[in-house]
Structure formats: structure tokens, C-alpha cells
Short mmCIF file of C-alpha atoms in Angstrom, two decimals:
data_model
loop_
_atom_site.label_atom_id
_atom_site.label_comp_id
_atom_site.label_asym_id
_atom_site.label_seq_id
_atom_site.Cartn_x
_atom_site.Cartn_y
_atom_site.Cartn_z
CA GLY C 1 0.02 0.01 0.00
CA ALA C 2 0.88 3.66 -0.16
CA GLY C 3 1.52 4.06 3.53
CA VAL C 4 1.22 2.33 6.91
CA SER C 5 -2.36 1.69 7.93
CA GLN C 6 -3.85 0.85 11.21
CA SER C 7 -7.09 -0.35 12.38
CA PRO C 8 -9.33 0.45 14.04
CA SER C 9 -8.86 4.16 14.07
CA ASN C 10 -10.65 4.47 17.38
CA LYS C 11 -11.58 1.83 19.88
CA VAL C 12 -13.53 2.17 23.11
CA THR C 13 -13.58 -0.84 25.44
CA GLU C 14 -14.71 -1.65 28.90
CA LYS C 15 -12.19 -2.35 31.52
CA GLY C 16 -11.11 -6.06 31.67
CA LYS C 17 -11.91 -6.71 28.00
CA ASP C 18 -9.25 -7.82 25.54
CA VAL C 19 -8.42 -5.66 22.44
CA GLU C 20 -6.50 -6.30 19.20
CA LEU C 21 -4.92 -3.50 17.36
CA ARG C 22 -3.72 -4.07 13.69
CA CYS C 23 -0.87 -2.58 11.70
CA ASP C 24 -0.29 -3.05 7.92
CA PRO C 25 3.22 -1.80 7.07
CA ILE C 26 4.41 -0.52 3.81
CA SER C 27 5.04 -3.35 1.42
CA GLY C 28 8.71 -4.41 1.52
CA HIS C 29 9.38 -2.88 4.87
CA THR C 30 10.92 -5.58 6.97
CA ALA C 31 11.18 -3.71 10.30
CA LEU C 32 8.02 -2.83 12.24
CA TYR C 33 7.60 -0.92 15.51
CA TRP C 34 4.87 -0.31 18.00
CA TYR C 35 4.73 2.74 20.21
CA ARG C 36 2.30 4.03 22.84
CA GLN C 37 1.64 7.66 23.19
CA ARG C 38 -0.34 8.95 26.23
CA LEU C 39 -2.20 12.16 25.88
CA GLY C 40 0.26 15.15 25.36
CA GLN C 41 3.18 12.85 25.88
CA GLY C 42 6.08 11.48 23.86
CA LEU C 43 6.40 8.10 22.23
CA GLU C 44 6.94 5.05 24.41
CA PHE C 45 8.60 2.20 22.65
CA LEU C 46 6.78 -1.13 22.94
CA ILE C 47 8.20 -3.73 20.64
CA TYR C 48 10.10 -4.06 17.42
CA PHE C 49 9.90 -6.78 14.77
CA GLN C 50 12.52 -7.68 12.19
CA GLY C 51 10.57 -9.95 9.87
CA ASN C 52 8.36 -11.95 12.11
CA SER C 53 10.82 -12.24 15.00
CA ALA C 54 10.87 -9.77 17.84
CA PRO C 55 14.45 -9.01 18.87
CA ASP C 56 13.37 -6.22 21.24
CA LYS C 57 10.32 -6.65 23.50
CA SER C 58 11.79 -4.54 26.25
CA GLY C 59 9.13 -1.90 26.08
CA LEU C 60 6.06 -4.08 26.65
CA PRO C 61 4.77 -2.76 29.98
CA SER C 62 3.32 -5.97 31.35
CA ASP C 63 2.49 -9.56 30.37
CA ARG C 64 -0.94 -8.31 29.34
CA PHE C 65 0.59 -6.92 26.27
CA SER C 66 1.72 -9.19 23.37
CA ALA C 67 2.32 -8.80 19.72
CA GLU C 68 2.80 -10.90 16.80
CA ARG C 69 3.64 -10.42 13.11
CA THR C 70 2.91 -12.70 10.07
CA GLY C 71 5.92 -12.87 7.84
CA GLU C 72 6.93 -9.44 6.80
CA SER C 73 3.32 -8.01 6.78
CA VAL C 74 0.52 -7.54 9.27
CA SER C 75 1.19 -7.13 12.93
CA THR C 76 -1.28 -7.26 15.76
CA LEU C 77 -0.84 -5.82 19.26
CA THR C 78 -3.04 -7.49 21.78
CA ILE C 79 -3.94 -6.09 25.18
CA GLN C 80 -5.61 -8.47 27.57
CA ARG C 81 -7.67 -7.49 30.59
CA THR C 82 -7.39 -3.75 29.62
CA GLN C 83 -7.00 -1.16 32.37
CA GLN C 84 -7.77 2.50 32.28
CA GLU C 85 -4.11 3.29 32.24
CA ASP C 86 -3.89 1.52 28.86
CA SER C 87 -5.86 4.44 27.34
CA ALA C 88 -3.56 6.00 24.74
CA VAL C 89 -2.82 6.24 21.06
CA TYR C 90 -1.00 3.27 19.73
CA LEU C 91 1.23 4.02 16.81
CA CYS C 92 2.84 1.64 14.39
CA ALA C 93 5.82 2.37 12.15
CA SER C 94 7.78 0.47 9.50
CA ARG C 95 11.06 0.91 7.74
CA GLN C 96 13.07 -0.81 5.07
CA TYR C 97 15.82 -2.39 7.12
CA TYR C 98 19.31 -1.02 6.47
CA ALA C 99 18.06 0.77 3.32
CA SER C 100 16.61 3.69 5.03
CA TYR C 101 16.63 4.67 8.60
CA GLU C 102 13.59 6.79 8.96
CA GLN C 103 10.37 5.20 10.13
CA TYR C 104 7.12 5.72 8.40
CA PHE C 105 4.22 6.04 10.83
CA GLY C 106 0.55 4.95 10.63
CA PRO C 107 -2.23 7.20 11.76
CA GLY C 108 -2.51 5.38 15.13
CA THR C 109 -5.35 3.73 17.06
CA ARG C 110 -6.85 5.73 19.91
CA LEU C 111 -7.76 3.31 22.61
CA THR C 112 -10.13 4.44 25.41
CA VAL C 113 -10.74 2.08 28.30
CA THR C 114 -13.84 2.99 30.30
CA ALA S 1 22.56 3.83 26.17
CA GLN S 2 21.45 6.45 23.79
CA THR S 3 19.38 9.37 25.03
CA VAL S 4 17.70 12.33 23.40
CA THR S 5 16.79 15.48 25.26
CA GLN S 6 14.41 18.22 24.26
CA SER S 7 14.64 20.95 26.91
CA GLN S 8 11.68 23.06 25.69
CA PRO S 9 8.33 21.41 26.44
CA GLU S 10 6.30 24.18 24.82
CA MET S 11 6.95 27.25 22.71
CA SER S 12 4.86 29.99 20.94
CA VAL S 13 5.83 32.34 18.21
CA GLN S 14 4.04 34.77 15.93
CA GLU S 15 3.31 33.72 12.35
CA ALA S 16 6.15 34.61 9.96
CA GLU S 17 8.80 34.62 12.66
CA THR S 18 11.73 32.24 12.98
CA VAL S 19 11.84 29.76 15.66
CA THR S 20 14.52 27.30 16.91
CA LEU S 21 13.74 24.04 18.66
CA SER S 22 16.60 22.51 20.70
CA CYS S 23 17.74 19.00 20.94
CA THR S 24 20.81 17.30 22.48
CA TYR S 25 21.65 13.67 22.43
CA ASP S 26 24.12 11.33 24.06
CA THR S 27 26.02 8.50 22.38
CA SER S 28 29.52 7.08 22.33
CA GLU S 29 29.03 5.88 18.76
CA SER S 30 30.04 7.88 15.72
CA ASN S 31 27.74 6.63 12.89
CA TYR S 32 24.16 7.52 13.22
CA TYR S 33 21.17 9.44 11.87
CA LEU S 34 19.17 12.23 13.45
CA PHE S 35 15.71 13.15 12.58
CA TRP S 36 13.00 15.73 13.34
CA TYR S 37 9.45 14.49 13.19
CA LYS S 38 6.33 16.61 13.24
CA GLN S 39 3.04 15.52 14.80
CA PRO S 40 0.15 17.86 14.05
CA PRO S 41 -3.16 17.59 15.85
CA SER S 42 -4.20 14.96 13.25
CA ARG S 43 -1.64 12.78 15.13
CA GLN S 44 0.02 11.62 12.00
CA MET S 45 3.84 11.61 12.42
CA ILE S 46 5.58 13.22 9.50
CA LEU S 47 9.34 13.25 8.90
CA VAL S 48 10.49 16.88 8.60
CA ILE S 49 14.24 16.49 8.05
CA ARG S 50 17.10 14.02 8.49
CA GLN S 51 20.84 14.33 9.10
CA GLU S 52 23.57 11.76 8.54
CA ALA S 53 26.18 12.18 11.28
CA TYR S 54 29.03 11.75 8.75
CA LYS S 55 27.88 14.73 6.79
CA GLN S 56 29.21 18.07 8.02
CA GLN S 57 26.80 20.09 5.93
CA ASN S 58 23.59 20.96 7.74
CA ALA S 59 20.43 19.50 6.15
CA THR S 60 17.69 21.89 4.79
CA GLU S 61 14.21 21.24 3.47
CA ASN S 62 12.58 24.44 2.35
CA ARG S 63 11.79 26.48 5.45
CA PHE S 64 13.29 23.90 7.80
CA SER S 65 17.00 23.65 8.46
CA VAL S 66 19.07 22.16 11.24
CA ASN S 67 22.13 23.24 13.11
CA PHE S 68 24.11 20.04 13.65
CA GLN S 69 27.02 20.33 16.06
CA LYS S 70 28.50 16.89 16.38
CA ALA S 71 31.11 17.60 18.97
CA ALA S 72 28.46 19.20 21.12
CA LYS S 73 25.94 16.51 20.29
CA SER S 74 23.43 19.12 19.49
CA PHE S 75 20.79 19.10 16.67
CA SER S 76 18.46 22.03 16.63
CA LEU S 77 15.74 22.71 14.20
CA LYS S 78 15.04 26.08 12.78
CA ILE S 79 11.74 27.03 11.13
CA SER S 80 11.87 30.08 9.02
CA ASP S 81 8.85 32.20 8.09
CA SER S 82 6.65 30.11 10.30
CA GLN S 83 3.07 29.32 9.21
CA LEU S 84 -0.10 28.41 11.03
CA GLY S 85 0.22 24.93 9.66
CA ASP S 86 3.60 24.40 11.57
CA THR S 87 1.63 24.18 14.78
CA ALA S 88 2.33 20.70 16.04
CA MET S 89 4.40 18.56 18.42
CA TYR S 90 7.99 18.14 17.20
CA PHE S 91 10.13 15.16 18.18
CA CYS S 92 13.91 14.83 17.84
CA ALA S 93 15.07 11.33 17.15
CA PHE S 94 18.28 9.34 16.91
CA VAL S 95 19.20 5.91 15.42
CA LEU S 96 22.48 4.13 15.12
CA MET S 97 23.57 3.06 11.68
CA ASN S 98 24.05 -0.52 10.71
CA ARG S 99 22.61 -1.72 13.93
CA ASP S 100 19.59 -3.77 14.88
CA ASP S 101 18.17 -0.95 16.96
CA LYS S 102 15.15 1.17 17.49
CA ILE S 103 14.91 4.91 17.04
CA ILE S 104 15.20 6.90 20.22
CA PHE S 105 12.75 9.82 20.50
CA GLY S 106 12.92 12.82 22.69
CA LYS S 107 9.86 13.87 24.72
CA GLY S 108 8.80 16.46 22.23
CA THR S 109 8.33 20.23 22.02
CA ARG S 110 4.85 21.55 21.50
CA LEU S 111 5.02 24.40 19.05
CA HIS S 112 2.16 27.06 18.69
CA ILE S 113 2.20 29.41 15.81
CA LEU S 114 0.07 32.44 16.68
CA PRO S 115 -1.84 34.43 14.06
#
């Protein structure tokens, strides 16, 4: 596709429910990143994929958070038993590994836990 | 570990003025890239400008230019003839070259362009 896409754009869920957030990277981009951005704050790194392996999971805040990636395409970020502090915008970015160092970002998913 | 510091949480300038956003970083490596990203209220992150550390010449993109001081580990962004559409959050970012590594972002500077 022309850019990184994310779905849904907005998600409202009740506390305790599980949610899945989806990211479609730019075709051919082997590296994929997930970030969390709380209201008015900077980007908090969550996890990085190179292909479908995740060499860096250091940013996942708890074992309620997990992510997977199918080959070099779609990635899903799953949050189990959501808490109100999980409310944030979740941004996905991709880049063409070693060919270019800038990351291309999707529009984000705004998650609201009520 | 690499760090990026943006010391100005928020700034306001009048339209058409020039504004400079500060960024410092810390690394013991010598080969890296630096970026400035813009995040308008639409929340879409947009790359504004990039600088390769091995290049001495400062990068420019139309009204946007950087002052890259490698020895001082400083990477400021200058916006000339500021426009209302420049209102956004600006993030300075750093990544090591040829490494399996993530981009390190600063905490951002919120820039308001006033009419």
C-alpha cells in the first residue's frame, strides 16, 4: 500500500476486556515498531519486529501486552484485561531495514478504556 | 545507552517569525542518523528532516533547517517564516547506523504558531 495503515482508528472498550490492534506496514518494509503515546506525551517504545521475529520486546509494560507479526506483513498488538491506564494512542511504524533509517508511521489507534 | 533530550516542552511564536527548537543527544558511537518528526493535531507523524552524522553540511528542507554540532551532540531545528500549519508537536530522534536498533525519541516540543 501507499503508507502504513492501522485499524481500528478508534476503539472504546470496557475495563477488563481484551483488544486487538492491527498494523499493515508499507510493502517491503521488514522492520516494524509499536509505540504508545499517552495524551500530550512523547512516544513510548513497546516492541520491534524484524521480519516475524521480535528481537526487542523490552518496552512491553506488562504480560498483558503481546504482539505478533505474520511474515513481513501484518502485525497485531493484543492487550488483555485492559486497564484504564492503557488508554492512549498506539502508533505503528515501519522501515526498510538498512536501506533507510527513517520510520514511516501509521495514523494510530486511539484506545479508550472506560 | 543512547538518550535524546528536548529541553523546551512548549513554545509559541508569531506567524512569519523564525523559531529554533533545541535537541541534544548522548551516544558514544560515531555513525548515526538524526531526525526531526512533526506530529500535528491529526496525530500523523511526519518526517521533517534528517541528518547523517558523517555529513558536516547541515540539512535543509525548504523553510526547515538544522544546526548540527556533532562535537556538542546538538541538533536544533530552525523553522523560518513560520506558518499556522507548523503548529504541532516536534520530536527529535536518533538511530544508530548498521545496527539492529530502534529509533530513540525525545519527549517532544509543543509548538504554537500564533496568528
